[in-house]
Short mmCIF file of C-alpha atoms and ligand atoms in Angstrom, two decimals:
data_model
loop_
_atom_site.label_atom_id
_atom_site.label_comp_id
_atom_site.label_asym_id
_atom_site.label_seq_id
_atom_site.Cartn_x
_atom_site.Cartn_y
_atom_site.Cartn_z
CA UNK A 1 -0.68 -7.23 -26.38
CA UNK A 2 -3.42 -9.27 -24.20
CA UNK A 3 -1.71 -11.21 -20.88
CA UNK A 4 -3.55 -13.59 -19.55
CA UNK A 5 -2.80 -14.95 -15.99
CA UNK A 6 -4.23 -18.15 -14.52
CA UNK A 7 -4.66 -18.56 -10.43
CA UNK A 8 -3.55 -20.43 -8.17
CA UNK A 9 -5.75 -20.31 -5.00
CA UNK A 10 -9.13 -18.56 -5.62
CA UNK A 11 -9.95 -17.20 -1.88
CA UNK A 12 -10.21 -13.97 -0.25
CA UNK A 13 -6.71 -12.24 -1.91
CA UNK A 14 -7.58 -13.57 -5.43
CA UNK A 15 -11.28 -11.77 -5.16
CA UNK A 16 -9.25 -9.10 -4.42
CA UNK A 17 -6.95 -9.60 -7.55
CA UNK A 18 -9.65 -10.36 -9.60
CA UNK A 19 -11.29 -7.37 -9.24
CA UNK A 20 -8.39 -5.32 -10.02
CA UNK A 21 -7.53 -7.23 -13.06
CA UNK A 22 -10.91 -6.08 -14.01
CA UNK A 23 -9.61 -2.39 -14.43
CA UNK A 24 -6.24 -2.70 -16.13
CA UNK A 25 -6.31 -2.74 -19.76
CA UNK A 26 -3.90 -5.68 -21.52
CA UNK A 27 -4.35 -8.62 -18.51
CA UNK A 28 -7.12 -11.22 -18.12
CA UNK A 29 -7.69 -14.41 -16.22
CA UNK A 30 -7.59 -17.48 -17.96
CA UNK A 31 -8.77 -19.44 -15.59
CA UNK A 32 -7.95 -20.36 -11.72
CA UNK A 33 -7.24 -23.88 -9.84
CA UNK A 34 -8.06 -24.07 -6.29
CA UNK A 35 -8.30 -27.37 -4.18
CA UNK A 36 -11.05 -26.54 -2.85
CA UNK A 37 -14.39 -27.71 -4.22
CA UNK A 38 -16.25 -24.66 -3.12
CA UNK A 39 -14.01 -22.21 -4.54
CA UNK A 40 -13.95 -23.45 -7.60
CA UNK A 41 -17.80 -23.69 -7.55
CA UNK A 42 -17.56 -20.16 -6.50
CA UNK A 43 -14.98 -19.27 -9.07
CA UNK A 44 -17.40 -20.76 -12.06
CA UNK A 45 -20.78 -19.72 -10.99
CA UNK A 46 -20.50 -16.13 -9.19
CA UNK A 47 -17.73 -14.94 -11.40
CA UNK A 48 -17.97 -17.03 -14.80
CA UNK A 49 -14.73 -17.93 -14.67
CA UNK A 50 -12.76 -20.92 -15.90
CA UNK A 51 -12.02 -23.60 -14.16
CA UNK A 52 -8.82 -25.86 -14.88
CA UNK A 53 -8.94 -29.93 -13.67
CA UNK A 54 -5.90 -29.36 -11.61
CA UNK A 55 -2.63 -27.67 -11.65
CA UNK A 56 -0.85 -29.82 -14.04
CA UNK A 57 -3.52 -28.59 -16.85
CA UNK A 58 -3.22 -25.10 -15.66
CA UNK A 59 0.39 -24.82 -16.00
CA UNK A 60 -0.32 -27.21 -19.33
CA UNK A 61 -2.63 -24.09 -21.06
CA UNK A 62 -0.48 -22.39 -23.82
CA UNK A 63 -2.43 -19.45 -23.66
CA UNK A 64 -1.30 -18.18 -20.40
CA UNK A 65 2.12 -15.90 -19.96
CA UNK A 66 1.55 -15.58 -16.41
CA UNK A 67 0.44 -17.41 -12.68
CA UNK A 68 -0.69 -15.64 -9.71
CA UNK A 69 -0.40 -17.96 -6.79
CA UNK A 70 -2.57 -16.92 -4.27
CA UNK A 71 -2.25 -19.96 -1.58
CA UNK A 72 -1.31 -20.22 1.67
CA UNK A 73 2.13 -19.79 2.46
CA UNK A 74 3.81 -22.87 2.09
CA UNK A 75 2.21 -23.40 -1.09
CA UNK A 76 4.36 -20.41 -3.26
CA UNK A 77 7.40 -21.79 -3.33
CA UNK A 78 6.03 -25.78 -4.72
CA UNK A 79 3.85 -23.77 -7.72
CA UNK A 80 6.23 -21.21 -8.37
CA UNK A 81 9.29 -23.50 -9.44
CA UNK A 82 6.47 -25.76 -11.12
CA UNK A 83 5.23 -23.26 -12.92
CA UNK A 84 8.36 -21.55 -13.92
CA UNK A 85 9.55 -24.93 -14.73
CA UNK A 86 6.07 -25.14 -17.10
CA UNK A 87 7.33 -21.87 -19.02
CA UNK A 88 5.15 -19.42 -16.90
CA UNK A 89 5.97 -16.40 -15.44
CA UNK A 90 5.26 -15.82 -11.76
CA UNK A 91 3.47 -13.33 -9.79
CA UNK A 92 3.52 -14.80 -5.98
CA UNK A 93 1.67 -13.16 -3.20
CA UNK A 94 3.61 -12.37 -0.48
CA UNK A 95 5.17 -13.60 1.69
CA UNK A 96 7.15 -14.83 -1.24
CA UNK A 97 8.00 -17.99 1.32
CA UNK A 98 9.10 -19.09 4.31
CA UNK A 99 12.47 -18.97 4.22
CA UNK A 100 15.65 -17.66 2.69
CA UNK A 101 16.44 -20.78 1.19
CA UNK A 102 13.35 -21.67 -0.34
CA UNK A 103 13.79 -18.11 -1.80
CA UNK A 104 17.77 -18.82 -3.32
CA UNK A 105 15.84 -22.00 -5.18
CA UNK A 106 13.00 -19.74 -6.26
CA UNK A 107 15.48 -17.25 -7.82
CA UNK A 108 17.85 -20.46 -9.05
CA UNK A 109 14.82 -21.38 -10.67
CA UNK A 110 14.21 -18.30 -12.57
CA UNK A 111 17.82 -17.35 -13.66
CA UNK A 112 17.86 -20.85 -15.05
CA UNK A 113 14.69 -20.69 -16.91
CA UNK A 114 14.19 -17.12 -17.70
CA UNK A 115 10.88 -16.80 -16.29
CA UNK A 116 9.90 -13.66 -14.32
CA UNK A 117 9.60 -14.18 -10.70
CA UNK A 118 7.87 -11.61 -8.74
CA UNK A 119 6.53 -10.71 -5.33
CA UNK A 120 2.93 -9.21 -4.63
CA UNK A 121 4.62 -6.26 -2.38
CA UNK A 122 1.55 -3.96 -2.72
CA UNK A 123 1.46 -1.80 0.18
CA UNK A 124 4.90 -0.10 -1.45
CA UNK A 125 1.92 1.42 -2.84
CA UNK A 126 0.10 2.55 0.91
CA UNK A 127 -0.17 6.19 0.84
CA UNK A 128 0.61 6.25 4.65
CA UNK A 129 3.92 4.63 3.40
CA UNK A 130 4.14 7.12 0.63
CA UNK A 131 3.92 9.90 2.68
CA UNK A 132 6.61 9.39 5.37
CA UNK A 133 8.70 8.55 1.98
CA UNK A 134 8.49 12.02 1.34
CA UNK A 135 8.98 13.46 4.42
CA UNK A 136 12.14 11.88 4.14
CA UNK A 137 12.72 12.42 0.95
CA UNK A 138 12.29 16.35 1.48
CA UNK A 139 14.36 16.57 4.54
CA UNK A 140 11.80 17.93 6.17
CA UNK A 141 12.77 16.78 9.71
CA UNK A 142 16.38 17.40 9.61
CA UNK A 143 18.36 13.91 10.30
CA UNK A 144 16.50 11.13 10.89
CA UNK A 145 17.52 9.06 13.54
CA UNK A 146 14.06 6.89 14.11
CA UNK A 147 11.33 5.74 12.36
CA UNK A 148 8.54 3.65 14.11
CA UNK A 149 6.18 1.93 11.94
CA UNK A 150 3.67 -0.19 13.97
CA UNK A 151 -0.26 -1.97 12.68
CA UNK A 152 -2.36 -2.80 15.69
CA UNK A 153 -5.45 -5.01 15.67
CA UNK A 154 -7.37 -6.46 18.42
CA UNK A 155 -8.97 -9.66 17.15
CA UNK A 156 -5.77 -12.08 17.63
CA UNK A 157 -5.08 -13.71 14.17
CA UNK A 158 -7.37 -15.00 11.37
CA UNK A 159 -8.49 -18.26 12.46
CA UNK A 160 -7.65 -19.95 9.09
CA UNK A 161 -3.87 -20.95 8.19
CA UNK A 162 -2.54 -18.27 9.59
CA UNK A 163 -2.82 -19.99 12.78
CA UNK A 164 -0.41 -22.88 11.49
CA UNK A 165 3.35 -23.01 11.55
CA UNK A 166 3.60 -25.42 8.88
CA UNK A 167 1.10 -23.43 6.57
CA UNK A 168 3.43 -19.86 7.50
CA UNK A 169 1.65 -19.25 9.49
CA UNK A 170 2.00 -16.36 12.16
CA UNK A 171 2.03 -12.36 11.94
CA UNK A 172 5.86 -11.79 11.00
CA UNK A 173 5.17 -13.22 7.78
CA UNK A 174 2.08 -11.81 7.18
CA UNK A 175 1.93 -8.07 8.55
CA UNK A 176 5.46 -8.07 9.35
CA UNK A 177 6.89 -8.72 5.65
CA UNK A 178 4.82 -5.46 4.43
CA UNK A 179 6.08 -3.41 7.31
CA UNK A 180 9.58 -4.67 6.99
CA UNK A 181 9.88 -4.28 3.29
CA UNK A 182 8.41 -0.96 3.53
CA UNK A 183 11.04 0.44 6.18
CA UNK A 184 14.27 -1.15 3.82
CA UNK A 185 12.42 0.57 1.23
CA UNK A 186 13.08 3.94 3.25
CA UNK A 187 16.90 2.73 3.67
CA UNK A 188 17.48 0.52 0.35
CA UNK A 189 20.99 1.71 0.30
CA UNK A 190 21.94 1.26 3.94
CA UNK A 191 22.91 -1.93 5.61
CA UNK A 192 20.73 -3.22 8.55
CA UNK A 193 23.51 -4.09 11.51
CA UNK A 194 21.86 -5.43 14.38
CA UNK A 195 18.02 -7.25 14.96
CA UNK A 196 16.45 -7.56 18.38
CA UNK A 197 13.10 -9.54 18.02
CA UNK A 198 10.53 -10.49 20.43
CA UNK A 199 7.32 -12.48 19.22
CA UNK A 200 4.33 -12.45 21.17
CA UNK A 201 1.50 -15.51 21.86
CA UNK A 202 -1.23 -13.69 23.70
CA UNK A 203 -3.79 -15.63 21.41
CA UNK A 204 -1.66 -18.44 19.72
CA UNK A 205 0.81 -20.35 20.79
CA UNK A 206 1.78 -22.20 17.69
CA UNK A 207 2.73 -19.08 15.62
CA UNK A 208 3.59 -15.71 17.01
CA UNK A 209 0.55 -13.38 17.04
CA UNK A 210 2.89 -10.20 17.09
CA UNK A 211 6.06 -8.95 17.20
CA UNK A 212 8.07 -5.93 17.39
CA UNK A 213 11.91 -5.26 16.52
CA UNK A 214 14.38 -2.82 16.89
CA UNK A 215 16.90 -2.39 13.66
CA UNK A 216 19.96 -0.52 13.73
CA UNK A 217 21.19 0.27 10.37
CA UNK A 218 24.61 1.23 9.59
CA UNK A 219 24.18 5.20 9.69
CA UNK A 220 23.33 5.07 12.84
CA UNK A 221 19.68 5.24 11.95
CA UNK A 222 16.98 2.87 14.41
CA UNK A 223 13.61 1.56 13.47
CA UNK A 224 11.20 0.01 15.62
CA UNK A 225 8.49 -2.39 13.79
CA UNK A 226 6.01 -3.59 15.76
CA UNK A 227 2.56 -6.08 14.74
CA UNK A 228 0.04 -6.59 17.53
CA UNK A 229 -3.42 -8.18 17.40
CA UNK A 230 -4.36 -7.31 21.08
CA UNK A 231 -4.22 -4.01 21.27
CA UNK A 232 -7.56 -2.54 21.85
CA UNK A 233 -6.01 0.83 21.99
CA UNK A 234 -3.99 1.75 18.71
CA UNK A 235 -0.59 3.72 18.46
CA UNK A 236 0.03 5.43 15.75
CA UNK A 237 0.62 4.08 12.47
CA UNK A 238 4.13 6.12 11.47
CA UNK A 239 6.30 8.21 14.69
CA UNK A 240 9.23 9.47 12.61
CA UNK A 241 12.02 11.73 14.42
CA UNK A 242 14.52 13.93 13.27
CA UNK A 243 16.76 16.54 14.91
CA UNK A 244 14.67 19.28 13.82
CA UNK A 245 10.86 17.64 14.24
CA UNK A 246 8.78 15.28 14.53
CA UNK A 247 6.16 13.63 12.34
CA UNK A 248 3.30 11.53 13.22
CA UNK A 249 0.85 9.41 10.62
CA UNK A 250 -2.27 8.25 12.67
CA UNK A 251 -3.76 5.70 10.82
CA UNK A 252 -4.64 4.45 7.43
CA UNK A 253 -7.13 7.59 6.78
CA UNK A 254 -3.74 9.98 7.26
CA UNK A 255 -4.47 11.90 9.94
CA UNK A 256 -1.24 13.42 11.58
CA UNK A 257 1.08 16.25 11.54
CA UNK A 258 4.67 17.57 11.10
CA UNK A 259 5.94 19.70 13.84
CA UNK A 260 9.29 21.43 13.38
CA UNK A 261 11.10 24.38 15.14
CA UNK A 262 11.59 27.78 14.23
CA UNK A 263 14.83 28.10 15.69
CA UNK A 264 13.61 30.76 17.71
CA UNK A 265 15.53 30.41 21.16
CA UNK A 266 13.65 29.61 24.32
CA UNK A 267 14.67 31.29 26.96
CA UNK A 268 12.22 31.69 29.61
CA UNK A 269 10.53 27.75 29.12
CA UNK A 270 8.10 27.55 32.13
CA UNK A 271 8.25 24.01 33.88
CA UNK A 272 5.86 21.60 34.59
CA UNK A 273 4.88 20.78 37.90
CA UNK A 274 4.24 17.12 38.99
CA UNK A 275 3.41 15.33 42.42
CA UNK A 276 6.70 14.76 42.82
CA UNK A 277 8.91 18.09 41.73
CA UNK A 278 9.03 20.11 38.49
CA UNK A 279 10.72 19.75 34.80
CA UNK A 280 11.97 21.79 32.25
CA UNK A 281 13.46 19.54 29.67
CA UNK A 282 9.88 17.78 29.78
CA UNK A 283 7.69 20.69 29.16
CA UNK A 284 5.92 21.43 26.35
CA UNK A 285 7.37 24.22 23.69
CA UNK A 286 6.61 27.68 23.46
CA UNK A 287 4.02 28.56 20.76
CA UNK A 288 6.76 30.56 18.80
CA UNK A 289 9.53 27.82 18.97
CA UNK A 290 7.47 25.07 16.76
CA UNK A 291 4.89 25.52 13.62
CA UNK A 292 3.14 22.56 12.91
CA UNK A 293 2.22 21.44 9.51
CA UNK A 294 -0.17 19.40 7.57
CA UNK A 295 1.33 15.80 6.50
CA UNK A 296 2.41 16.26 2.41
CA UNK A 297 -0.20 15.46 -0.28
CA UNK A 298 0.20 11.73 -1.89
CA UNK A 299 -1.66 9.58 -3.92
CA UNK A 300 -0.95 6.55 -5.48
CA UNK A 301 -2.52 3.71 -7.39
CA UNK A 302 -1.49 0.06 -6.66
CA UNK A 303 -2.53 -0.97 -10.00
CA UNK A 304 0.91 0.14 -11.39
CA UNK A 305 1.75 -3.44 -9.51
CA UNK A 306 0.66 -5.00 -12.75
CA UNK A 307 0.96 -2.12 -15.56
CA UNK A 308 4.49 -2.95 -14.06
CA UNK A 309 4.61 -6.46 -14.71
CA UNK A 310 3.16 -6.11 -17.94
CA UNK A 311 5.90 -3.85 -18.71
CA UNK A 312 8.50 -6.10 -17.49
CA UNK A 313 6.71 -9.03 -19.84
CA UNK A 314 7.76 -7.05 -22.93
CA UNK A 315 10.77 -5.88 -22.28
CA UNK A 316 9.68 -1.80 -21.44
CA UNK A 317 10.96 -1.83 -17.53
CA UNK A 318 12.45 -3.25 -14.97
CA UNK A 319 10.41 -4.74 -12.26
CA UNK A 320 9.30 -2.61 -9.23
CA UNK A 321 10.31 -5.35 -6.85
CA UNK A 322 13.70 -6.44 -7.10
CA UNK A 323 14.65 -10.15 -5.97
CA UNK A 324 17.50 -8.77 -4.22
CA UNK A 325 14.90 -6.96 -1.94
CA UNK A 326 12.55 -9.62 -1.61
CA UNK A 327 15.40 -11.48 -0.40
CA UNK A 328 16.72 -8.86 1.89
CA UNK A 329 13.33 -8.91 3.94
CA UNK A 330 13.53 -12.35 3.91
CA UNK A 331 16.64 -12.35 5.88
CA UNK A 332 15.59 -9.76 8.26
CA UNK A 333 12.81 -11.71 8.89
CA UNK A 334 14.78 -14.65 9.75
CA UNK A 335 16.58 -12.58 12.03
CA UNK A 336 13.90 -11.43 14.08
CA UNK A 337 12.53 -14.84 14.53
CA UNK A 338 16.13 -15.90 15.72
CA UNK A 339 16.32 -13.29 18.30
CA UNK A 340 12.72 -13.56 19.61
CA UNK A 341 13.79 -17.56 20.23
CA UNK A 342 17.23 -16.62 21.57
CA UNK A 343 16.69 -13.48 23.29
CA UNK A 344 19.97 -12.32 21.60
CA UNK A 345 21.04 -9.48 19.25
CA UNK A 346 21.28 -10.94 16.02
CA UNK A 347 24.52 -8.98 14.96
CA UNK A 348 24.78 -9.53 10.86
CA UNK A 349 24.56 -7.00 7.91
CA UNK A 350 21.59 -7.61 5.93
P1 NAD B 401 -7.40 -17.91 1.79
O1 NAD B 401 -7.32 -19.04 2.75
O2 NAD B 401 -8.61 -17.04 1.77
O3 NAD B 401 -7.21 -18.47 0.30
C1 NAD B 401 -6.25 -19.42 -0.04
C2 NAD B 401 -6.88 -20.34 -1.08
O4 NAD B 401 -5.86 -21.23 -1.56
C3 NAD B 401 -8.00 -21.21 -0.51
O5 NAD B 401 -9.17 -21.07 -1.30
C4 NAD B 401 -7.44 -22.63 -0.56
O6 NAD B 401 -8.40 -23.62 -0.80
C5 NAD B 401 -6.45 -22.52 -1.72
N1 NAD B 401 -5.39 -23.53 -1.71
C6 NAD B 401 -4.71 -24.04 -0.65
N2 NAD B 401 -3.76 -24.92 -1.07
C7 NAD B 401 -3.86 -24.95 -2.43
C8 NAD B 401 -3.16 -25.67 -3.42
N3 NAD B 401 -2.18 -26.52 -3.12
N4 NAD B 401 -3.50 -25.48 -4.71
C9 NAD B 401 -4.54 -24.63 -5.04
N5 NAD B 401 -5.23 -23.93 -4.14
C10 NAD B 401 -4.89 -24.07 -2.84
O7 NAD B 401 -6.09 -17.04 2.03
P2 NAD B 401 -5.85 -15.54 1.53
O8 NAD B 401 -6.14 -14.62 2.62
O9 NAD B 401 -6.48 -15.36 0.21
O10 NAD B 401 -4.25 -15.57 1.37
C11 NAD B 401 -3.66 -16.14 0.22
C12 NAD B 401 -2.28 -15.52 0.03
O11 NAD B 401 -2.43 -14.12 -0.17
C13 NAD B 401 -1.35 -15.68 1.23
O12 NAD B 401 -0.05 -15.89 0.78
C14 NAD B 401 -1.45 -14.34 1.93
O13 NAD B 401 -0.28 -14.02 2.67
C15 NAD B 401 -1.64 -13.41 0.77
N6 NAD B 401 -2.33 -12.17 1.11
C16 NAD B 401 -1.80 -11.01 0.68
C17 NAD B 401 -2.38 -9.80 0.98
C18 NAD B 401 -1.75 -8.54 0.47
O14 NAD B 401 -2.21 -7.47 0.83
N7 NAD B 401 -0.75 -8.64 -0.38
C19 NAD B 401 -3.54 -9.77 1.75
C20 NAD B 401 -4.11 -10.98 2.16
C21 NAD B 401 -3.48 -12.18 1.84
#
């Protein structure tokens, strides 16, 4: 069976949809609408694609299953119900939108017209992601009482949209929804308790251009999440700690390392000397205390996003990204931004 998906918004994300769609067997594009004249120039001529007159005859074509809505922000929420309402099924990039309200419609939406709604959460499919998964997964740190998960940049944010409140603009929605959805995906089954947020506006002052937050969840577990765009020096991407080691993902290219103890004892630990006096809880293990070990083996392939939805189309699976999810991000997300403009502990299971 052949899906075929028209587009909403044919700039940078769709090129990068399109040319994915161009490896999975059983989807096609119909077609794409974009307001802007250019892109839809672009859109015919450099990829031969067809062009609808506007979204009304987009969501009008019988011979589409499924819309991609690849627009700024604010714009998901409008075409989604639109085009659910128009019999479509719905892939929406993330974030899904703004708020947890607009979200509760979204979902109203589909229940009451039984049209798919889903989320474009494709870095569930990062191996950096993937790999502290495992770690966890394999218990290879003992008990886990903190996960850091931070992306660092140094060019302040894209000076399109993402600039503008009113578009959704601002990094908590657009790096922060990835990293956030990937840490609940590490607790799914735990409740969040408390949110501290601060936003940053080193280069913007409309939208925050970073943020970082520290969530407690209910086993007693703490996460820090941190997005900055003006850090000309990088920490690493993943710092995960248990009671029995420590595990550190560099960067996208996964460098890092585990390093665990041996349980051998140390009894003669020789301290470090500073300036000001010496230390031995602060000095550095004995060789035969700790091995260190390579970071696990994982690959992955973030076209499953769509073999997925295909599969949820005809009834085979479930989707990969559950609403309730989607919605749970949301809401942490809403909490951060109300502690950042408080300065207060947002205390509230999530
Ligand atoms: P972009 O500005 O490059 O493209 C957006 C396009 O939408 C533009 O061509 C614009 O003309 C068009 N547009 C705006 N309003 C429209 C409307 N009402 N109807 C039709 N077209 C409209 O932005 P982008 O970087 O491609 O981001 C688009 C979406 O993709 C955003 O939601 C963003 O968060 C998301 N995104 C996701 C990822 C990811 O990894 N999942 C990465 C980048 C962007």
């Amino acid at each position: 069976m052949k899906h075929k998906m028209a587009i909403v918004g044919f700039g940078g994300m769709a090129g990068w949809h399109y040319n994915e769609i161009q490896t999975i067997e059983g989807l096609e594009i119909a077609g794409i609408w974009d307001i802007r004249e250019e892109r839809r120039v672009y859109a015919a001529e450099e990829k031969g694609l067809h062009v609808y007159s506007g979204l009304e005859d987009l969501l009008a074509d019988s011979e589409t299953d499924l819309v991609l809505i690849a627009t700024p922000n604010d714009v998901h929420k409008p075409v989604a119900i639109a085009a659910m309402e128009a019999g479509k099924n719905v892939v929406s990039e993330k974030p899904v939108t703004l708020c947890s309200q607009d979200l509760r419609e979204m979902i109203e939406t589909s229940d009451r017209t039984g049209r798919f709604l889903t989320v474009h959460q494709n870095r569930r499919w990062d191996e950096d992601f993937l790999t502290v998964k495992k770690i966890l997964e394999e218990g290879k740190l003992g008990e886990v009482f903190r996960v850091e998960s931070r992306v660092h940049g140094s060019r302040g944010i894209p000076g399109d949209w993402r600039q503008e409140k009113e578009h959704g603009g601002g990094m908590i929605l657009d790096w922060g929804v990835h990293l956030l959805d990937q840490l609940l995906q590490l607790f799914s089954d735990v409740p969040v308790r408390s949110v501290y947020g601060v936003e940053t506006h080193v280069t913007n002052q409309l939208v925050d251009d970073g943020f970082y937050a520290e969530i407690a969840f209910e086993n007693g577990v703490t996460a820090l999440v941190e997005v900055g765009t003006s850090n000309f020096v990088s920490l690493p991407r993943w710092y995960v700690l248990g009671a029995d080691g420590t595990a550190v993902v560099e960067d996208w290219e996964l460098h890092g390392k585990i390093v665990r103890a041996t349980g051998v004892n140390e009894k003669d630990v020789t301290p470090v000397i500073t300036a000001a006096g010496l230390t031995k809880t602060m000095a550095p293990r004995r060789d035969d205390s700790i091995f260190t070990e390579e970071l696990p083996k994982v690959t992955s392939d973030v076209r499953e996003f769509y073999i997925n939805v295909m599969a949820v189309l005809e009834g085979r699976e479930k989707s990969r990204i559950q609403l309730p999810e989607v919605m749970r991000v949301m809401k942490l997300m809403e909490a951060i931004h109300q502690s950042a403009e408080t300065g207060e502990i947002v205390r509230e299971t999530i």
